[in-house]
Amino acid sequence: MKGYNPHEIEEKWQKIWEREGVFKSSEGERKKKYVLEMFPYPSGRIHMGHVRNYTIGDAIARIYKMKGFNVLHPMGWDAFGLPAENAAIKQGIHPAKWTEENIAYMKNQLKRLGFSYDWSREIATCKKDYYRWNQWIFLKMFERGIAYRKEAIVNWCPHDETVLANEQVIDGKCWRCGTEIIQKSVPSWYLKITAYAERLLKDLEKLEGKWPEKVIAQQRQWIGRSEGALIRFRVEDETVEVFTTRPDTLFGATFLILAPEHPLVEKLAKKGGRYKEVKAFVEKLRGLSTRERTLIKEKEGEFLGVYAENPANGERIPVWTANYVLYEYGTGAIMAVPAHDQRDYEFAVKYGLPIKYVVMPEKEIRGEAYEGEGILKDSGPFTGIPSSEAKKKMPEWFKEKGFGEPKVTYRLRDWNISRQRYWGTPIPVVYCEKCGIVPVPYEDLPVELPTDVKFTGKGNPLATSEEFVKTKCPKCGSNARRETDTMDTFFDSSWYFLRYCDPANSEKPFSKEKTDYWMPVDIYIGGIEHAVLHLLYARFFQKFLYDLGLVKDEEPFEYLLTQGMVLKKWVSIGKLMEDLGVSEEDDIETLKKRIHEVFG
Amino acid sequence: MKIKEFLKENNLSKGDNVSFLLKKLNIDDENILKRIEDNIGESAKMSKSKGNTVDPEDAVKEFGADTVRLYILFTAPPENDFEWSEDGIRGAFRFLNRLWDFVTSKINDLKDVNYTSEELKDVRGRAKELRYKIHSCLDRYLKDIEKHYQFNTAIASAMILLNELEEFDPRDEIDKKVLKEGVEILLLMLSPITPHICEELWKLLGKENYISEEKMPEVCEEAIALDEVEIGVQINGKLRGRLKVKTDEKEENIISMIKSDPKLGKYVNGKSIRKIVYIKNKLVNVVVS
């Protein structure tokens, strides 16, 4: 008998399995298992992280098959995205061609590893028979007010010239190229994921014990529910709304702060006769990125020259603007309680503003804010009760008195899906001279990506296609302009697991019959880096589609396995030099000699 | 030439992987790089910028897909990070070579052997002992997979099973039947992990179905419910010998067996027994003064 020759037998069996359709799957009577690995971006070649991900999934799929389950184990390509466009800019190759070639190469690499995929279900999100259903889902969202357009201050990557979602900003930098992001006002399409915040949070309970605790915790934190109160302060003849998680400290509020971007800042400063000073201060801050703003150590502010009335006790309190209050959080304005918030305390000390303690700890407190619980004092009808109790009772009292109410807020923000890029799903909307925003009718889908575009590296290539941009209004026939924004690719991956159940359907995104049989995904395997991006969006889409009556489950992924990383030892040149005690000024022959002496 | 100039000339920076420097210095002894990494290396996620990637395509070319798959699943539980090592993947490759050599060496003996699980339930002696080992390995394998897909320990059970099968020397027809059962179960256990080699060996064994379409074998309860088990005997915490006893034997019977055993008796006779820790079917520790 001859020795072990892996290449000969592996390639032989891969061909046989494919020829015989051993891993083809179809709906049936048997109990099913849907085993899914996160589909890759077709970057060119697979890396060891992919191999680990897919090997784990493959072993699981094969085991379920052996255990008698009807197994669905598909694979596909998350094929839209920036690298293809960058290749077009750098190498002059069309993104479609670049992507196709990469898919072909990587598919061969996967086949060579013997994974038990049902390749007849392969999908690529850049194909129009896939992305037309992105557009279909978008229109459904538009009809229900879940997709909407708004002019907004967004995270803008100056390098890629594109908008980034909050989730794509890592430490104030672009998640893809690492450039520091800046704030910019751009009209954009949003998905109202916040309408689902409570359900996304609540249903995490259903996943306990089946999803890694770490992922559940990260989602919980990302959604960031906090209970508190909304309070309205009168300032001149305007109203400033404030959200606080410490309604029990309202009697200690000694000034108000509006974020520099707050629309009332300039108006109030004019009234207060401090326009010049305030304007200069706001201008100075405008050039800073959000990251720089959050990292600010030295608190600075300007008095607007006007006063508000503290609605709890009628006291006149000054109104300021300051660099440490961010417009994106809460209502963009805060009530400052320096006695019970350290940041407000530091600001009050710097500018000589009053500090009034209204929650008394057991021990005496001096020289800092007291942020803990205690007994209320100088707090009108609430004097003498514990702060924990006041937190519950006071918002109700605000409501009774008509200047506020209890409120729950979330850290979660609506999802900006607009990208000023070519290689993505066109947003199916036209702008008519007469009718304004008009959705493309379902029967006109897909809105196809044009091919006559120029890739210069600046701005949106889609806007360079006359043929694409110029169109007629589907409602009135007047001249109209097509939306040139394309969708964030996370849109594509938010429902692809449903398409695998029915990949060739040309009537709708998927048939309910088929998804009812295969869904939910029984085990989903991928990296933990997707904890709050993809995994939250996919849950959101599933719930939206559930509300439309298109799927039977409220959660898409039953069990989640987040695989570990593949590491490898390495040594940098600098580290070796340090270890050998040589410096850059030494001769190269010395280094060579030392290497042989120590490691030879 | 100064190091600074050398680096600049070769387009290198101090943050680059030392392997690029060695290449430029014409140091091509791979052991040097290995020793540098072993001594002062740090573990980091594979990345292009650190130059510490292993191209899956190269690994498949060198060892085959089954070896890569086996190594990845054997090295760590799926949710843990693991550090890629050349020794590790070579170990996986050696194991598959051993599997290949062993099974192919037995094909003539086993190809025409037929058995039913029913007839194997009543085997005795060495055949029974081997069956116990086969089915205990299978039992552990199935439980490890059930429990959060712990392939690393599941594969370890398959490796133990290969050892047991290699050591077994079949003397009669019954022995051969049990050995064949063992080989089949081993291939079935490994088939989700290393499907190609298992498919090939399955066919060489004369099987007509694809192993990829086979059912998972079931644990034979009779096989793992041995009526005799061997337990370790400790005196004052020190292992002094082993005893063959009935499954779930009572503590008092174990003590009288120790007393009457020619080797173990001398440790306890004439001494007073202070304490007995007895873990059924595994171990007994007798504390004497």
Coordinates of C-alpha atoms in Angstrom, one line a residue, chain B:
Chain B
M1 CA 27.6 50.7 6.4
K2 CA 25.6 51.9 9.4
I3 CA 22.5 49.9 10.3
K4 CA 20.4 53.1 9.7
E5 CA 21.6 53.4 6.2
F6 CA 21.2 49.7 5.5
L7 CA 17.6 49.7 6.6
K8 CA 16.9 52.8 4.5
E9 CA 18.6 51.3 1.4
N10 CA 16.5 48.1 1.8
N11 CA 13.3 49.9 2.4
L12 CA 12.9 48.5 5.9
S13 CA 11.9 50.2 9.2
K14 CA 12.4 49.2 12.8
G15 CA 8.8 48.2 13.1
D16 CA 9.1 45.6 10.3
N17 CA 9.3 41.9 10.9
V18 CA 12.9 40.7 11.6
S19 CA 12.5 38.0 9.0
F20 CA 12.7 40.6 6.2
L21 CA 16.0 41.8 7.7
L22 CA 17.4 38.3 7.9
K23 CA 16.6 37.9 4.2
K24 CA 18.4 41.1 3.3
L25 CA 21.4 40.0 5.4
N26 CA 21.4 36.6 3.5
I27 CA 20.9 34.7 6.7
D28 CA 18.7 31.9 5.4
D29 CA 19.1 29.4 8.3
E30 CA 15.5 29.0 9.4
N31 CA 16.6 27.9 12.8
I32 CA 18.0 31.3 13.5
L33 CA 14.6 33.0 12.9
K34 CA 13.0 30.3 15.0
R35 CA 15.4 30.8 17.9
I36 CA 14.9 34.6 17.7
E37 CA 11.1 34.1 17.8
D38 CA 11.3 31.5 20.6
N39 CA 13.4 33.8 22.8
I40 CA 12.1 37.3 22.3
G41 CA 9.0 36.9 20.1
E42 CA 5.6 38.1 21.1
S43 CA 2.2 36.7 20.1
A44 CA 0.0 38.9 17.9
K45 CA -3.0 38.5 15.6
M46 CA -1.8 37.6 12.1
S47 CA -1.6 40.7 10.1
K48 CA 0.1 41.9 6.9
S49 CA 1.6 44.9 8.7
K50 CA 3.4 42.7 11.2
G51 CA 4.4 40.2 8.5
N52 CA 3.4 37.3 10.7
T53 CA 0.8 35.7 8.5
V54 CA 0.6 32.1 7.3
D55 CA -1.0 31.8 3.9
P56 CA -3.6 29.1 4.1
E57 CA -2.8 28.2 0.5
D58 CA 0.8 27.5 1.3
A59 CA -0.2 25.4 4.3
V60 CA -2.6 23.4 2.1
K61 CA 0.1 22.9 -0.5
E62 CA 2.6 21.7 2.1
F63 CA 0.4 19.4 4.2
G64 CA -3.0 19.1 2.6
A65 CA -6.4 20.4 3.7
D66 CA -7.1 17.7 6.2
T67 CA -3.9 18.5 8.2
V68 CA -4.8 22.2 8.3
R69 CA -8.3 21.4 9.4
L70 CA -7.2 18.9 12.1
Y71 CA -4.5 21.3 13.4
I72 CA -6.9 24.2 13.7
L73 CA -9.6 22.2 15.5
F74 CA -7.2 20.3 17.7
T75 CA -5.1 23.2 19.0
A76 CA -7.7 25.0 21.0
P77 CA -11.4 25.2 21.8
P78 CA -13.1 27.3 19.1
E79 CA -13.7 30.4 21.2
N80 CA -10.1 30.7 22.4
D81 CA -7.2 32.4 20.6
F82 CA -4.4 30.2 19.6
E83 CA -0.8 30.7 18.5
W84 CA 0.1 29.1 15.1
S85 CA 3.1 26.9 15.4
E86 CA 5.1 25.0 12.9
D87 CA 5.5 22.1 15.3
G88 CA 1.8 22.0 15.9
I89 CA 0.9 21.6 12.2
R90 CA 3.6 19.0 11.7
G91 CA 2.2 17.1 14.6
A92 CA -1.2 17.0 12.9
F93 CA 0.4 15.9 9.7
R94 CA 2.2 13.0 11.5
F95 CA -1.0 11.9 13.1
L96 CA -2.7 11.6 9.7
N97 CA 0.2 9.7 8.4
R98 CA 0.0 7.3 11.3
L99 CA -3.8 6.9 10.7
W100 CA -3.1 6.2 7.0
D101 CA -0.3 3.7 7.7
F102 CA -2.3 1.9 10.4
V103 CA -5.6 1.5 8.5
T104 CA -3.9 0.6 5.2
S105 CA -1.8 -2.0 7.0
K106 CA -5.0 -3.7 8.3
I107 CA -7.0 -3.6 5.1
N108 CA -6.2 -7.1 4.0
D109 CA -7.1 -8.5 7.5
L110 CA -10.3 -6.5 7.8
K111 CA -11.7 -6.0 4.3
D112 CA -13.8 -9.1 4.3
V113 CA -14.7 -9.2 8.0
N114 CA -18.4 -8.7 8.7
Y115 CA -20.1 -8.1 12.0
T116 CA -23.3 -6.9 13.5
S117 CA -23.4 -4.8 16.7
E118 CA -25.8 -7.3 18.1
E119 CA -23.3 -10.2 18.0
L120 CA -20.5 -8.0 19.5
K121 CA -22.5 -7.2 22.6
D122 CA -21.6 -10.6 24.1
V123 CA -17.9 -10.8 23.4
R124 CA -15.5 -11.7 26.3
G125 CA -12.0 -11.1 27.4
R126 CA -9.6 -9.0 25.3
A127 CA -12.2 -8.3 22.7
K128 CA -14.5 -7.0 25.4
E129 CA -11.8 -4.8 26.8
L130 CA -11.1 -3.3 23.4
R131 CA -14.8 -2.7 22.9
Y132 CA -14.9 -0.9 26.2
K133 CA -12.1 1.4 25.1
I134 CA -13.7 2.0 21.7
H135 CA -17.0 3.0 23.0
S136 CA -15.6 5.0 25.9
C137 CA -13.7 7.1 23.4
L138 CA -16.8 7.5 21.3
D139 CA -18.8 8.4 24.3
R140 CA -16.4 11.1 25.4
Y141 CA -16.1 12.4 21.8
L142 CA -19.9 12.8 21.5
K143 CA -20.2 14.5 24.9
D144 CA -17.4 17.0 24.1
I145 CA -19.1 18.0 20.9
E146 CA -22.4 18.3 22.5
K147 CA -20.9 20.5 25.1
H148 CA -20.2 23.8 23.2
Y149 CA -18.4 22.1 20.3
Q150 CA -15.2 21.3 22.1
F151 CA -13.4 19.7 19.1
N152 CA -10.0 19.8 20.7
T153 CA -10.9 17.3 23.4
A154 CA -13.1 15.3 21.1
I155 CA -10.1 14.9 18.7
A156 CA -8.0 13.9 21.7
S157 CA -10.4 11.0 22.2
A158 CA -10.0 10.0 18.6
M159 CA -6.2 10.0 19.0
I160 CA -6.4 7.8 22.1
L161 CA -8.6 5.4 20.1
L162 CA -5.9 5.2 17.4
N163 CA -3.4 4.3 20.1
E164 CA -5.6 1.6 21.5
L165 CA -6.3 0.1 18.1
E166 CA -2.6 0.1 17.1
E167 CA -1.7 -1.8 20.3
F168 CA -4.4 -4.4 19.7
D169 CA -3.2 -7.6 18.0
P170 CA -6.2 -9.6 16.8
R171 CA -5.9 -13.4 17.4
D172 CA -9.2 -14.7 16.2
E173 CA -12.2 -13.9 14.1
I174 CA -14.0 -12.2 17.0
D175 CA -11.0 -10.0 17.7
K176 CA -11.0 -9.0 14.0
K177 CA -14.6 -8.1 14.2
V178 CA -14.1 -5.8 17.1
L179 CA -11.0 -4.3 15.6
K180 CA -13.0 -3.6 12.4
E181 CA -15.7 -1.9 14.5
G182 CA -13.0 0.2 16.1
V183 CA -11.5 1.3 12.9
E184 CA -14.9 2.2 11.4
I185 CA -15.8 4.2 14.5
L186 CA -12.5 6.0 14.5
L187 CA -13.0 7.0 10.8
L188 CA -16.5 8.1 11.5
M189 CA -15.4 10.2 14.5
L190 CA -12.7 11.9 12.4
S191 CA -14.7 12.3 9.2
P192 CA -16.3 15.7 10.1
I193 CA -12.8 17.0 10.8
T194 CA -10.6 15.4 8.2
P195 CA -13.2 14.3 5.6
H196 CA -10.9 13.4 2.7
I197 CA -8.6 10.9 4.3
C198 CA -11.5 9.3 6.1
E199 CA -13.5 9.0 2.8
E200 CA -10.5 7.4 1.1
L201 CA -9.8 4.9 3.9
W202 CA -13.5 4.1 4.2
K203 CA -13.5 3.1 0.5
L204 CA -10.3 1.1 0.9
L205 CA -12.0 -0.8 3.7
G206 CA -14.5 -1.9 1.1
K207 CA -17.4 0.4 2.0
E208 CA -19.7 1.4 -0.8
N209 CA -21.4 4.5 0.8
Y210 CA -19.6 7.8 1.1
I211 CA -18.5 8.3 4.7
S212 CA -19.9 11.9 4.3
E213 CA -23.3 10.4 4.1
E214 CA -22.9 7.9 7.0
K215 CA -24.7 8.2 10.3
M216 CA -22.9 9.0 13.5
P217 CA -22.2 5.8 15.4
E218 CA -24.0 5.2 18.6
V219 CA -22.4 4.3 21.9
C220 CA -23.1 0.6 22.9
E221 CA -24.2 0.9 26.5
E222 CA -23.3 -2.8 27.1
A223 CA -19.8 -2.1 26.0
I224 CA -19.1 0.7 28.4
A225 CA -20.9 -1.0 31.3
L226 CA -17.9 -3.3 32.1
D227 CA -18.7 -5.6 35.0
E228 CA -15.0 -5.3 36.0
V229 CA -13.0 -2.1 36.3
E230 CA -9.5 -1.5 37.4
I231 CA -9.1 1.1 40.1
G232 CA -6.0 2.7 41.6
V233 CA -5.1 2.0 45.2
Q234 CA -3.4 4.7 47.2
I235 CA -2.0 4.3 50.7
N236 CA -1.6 7.7 52.4
G237 CA -2.0 9.4 49.1
K238 CA 0.7 7.3 47.3
L239 CA -0.2 5.0 44.5
R240 CA 0.8 1.5 45.6
G241 CA -1.0 -0.7 43.0
R242 CA -4.2 -1.4 41.1
L243 CA -7.1 -3.8 41.7
K244 CA -9.6 -5.4 39.4
V245 CA -13.0 -5.0 41.0
K246 CA -16.7 -5.3 40.1
T247 CA -18.2 -2.2 38.7
D248 CA -19.7 -0.1 41.5
E249 CA -18.1 -2.4 44.2
K250 CA -18.9 -1.6 47.8
E251 CA -16.3 0.1 49.9
E252 CA -16.1 -2.6 52.5
N253 CA -15.4 -5.3 49.9
I254 CA -12.6 -3.1 48.4
I255 CA -11.0 -2.9 51.8
S256 CA -11.0 -6.6 52.4
M257 CA -9.6 -7.1 48.9
I258 CA -6.7 -4.8 49.8
K259 CA -6.1 -6.6 53.0
S260 CA -5.9 -10.0 51.3
D261 CA -3.9 -8.8 48.3
P262 CA -0.3 -10.1 48.6
K263 CA 1.3 -6.8 47.5
L264 CA -1.1 -4.3 49.0
G265 CA -1.8 -6.2 52.3
K266 CA 1.5 -5.2 53.9
Y267 CA 0.6 -1.5 53.8
V268 CA -2.5 -1.9 55.8
N269 CA -2.3 -5.0 57.9
G270 CA -1.5 -4.4 61.5
K271 CA -2.2 -0.7 61.1
S272 CA -5.3 1.2 62.0
I273 CA -7.3 2.7 59.2
R274 CA -8.0 6.4 59.8
K275 CA -9.9 7.4 56.7
I276 CA -11.0 6.0 53.4
V277 CA -11.7 8.1 50.3
Y278 CA -13.3 5.9 47.6
I279 CA -14.2 7.2 44.2
K280 CA -16.2 4.5 42.5
N281 CA -14.6 2.7 39.5
K282 CA -11.6 5.0 39.7
L283 CA -9.6 5.2 42.9
V284 CA -9.4 4.4 46.6
N285 CA -7.2 6.2 49.1
V286 CA -6.6 4.5 52.5
V287 CA -5.2 6.7 55.2
V288 CA -3.4 4.6 57.9
S289 CA -1.4 5.6 60.9

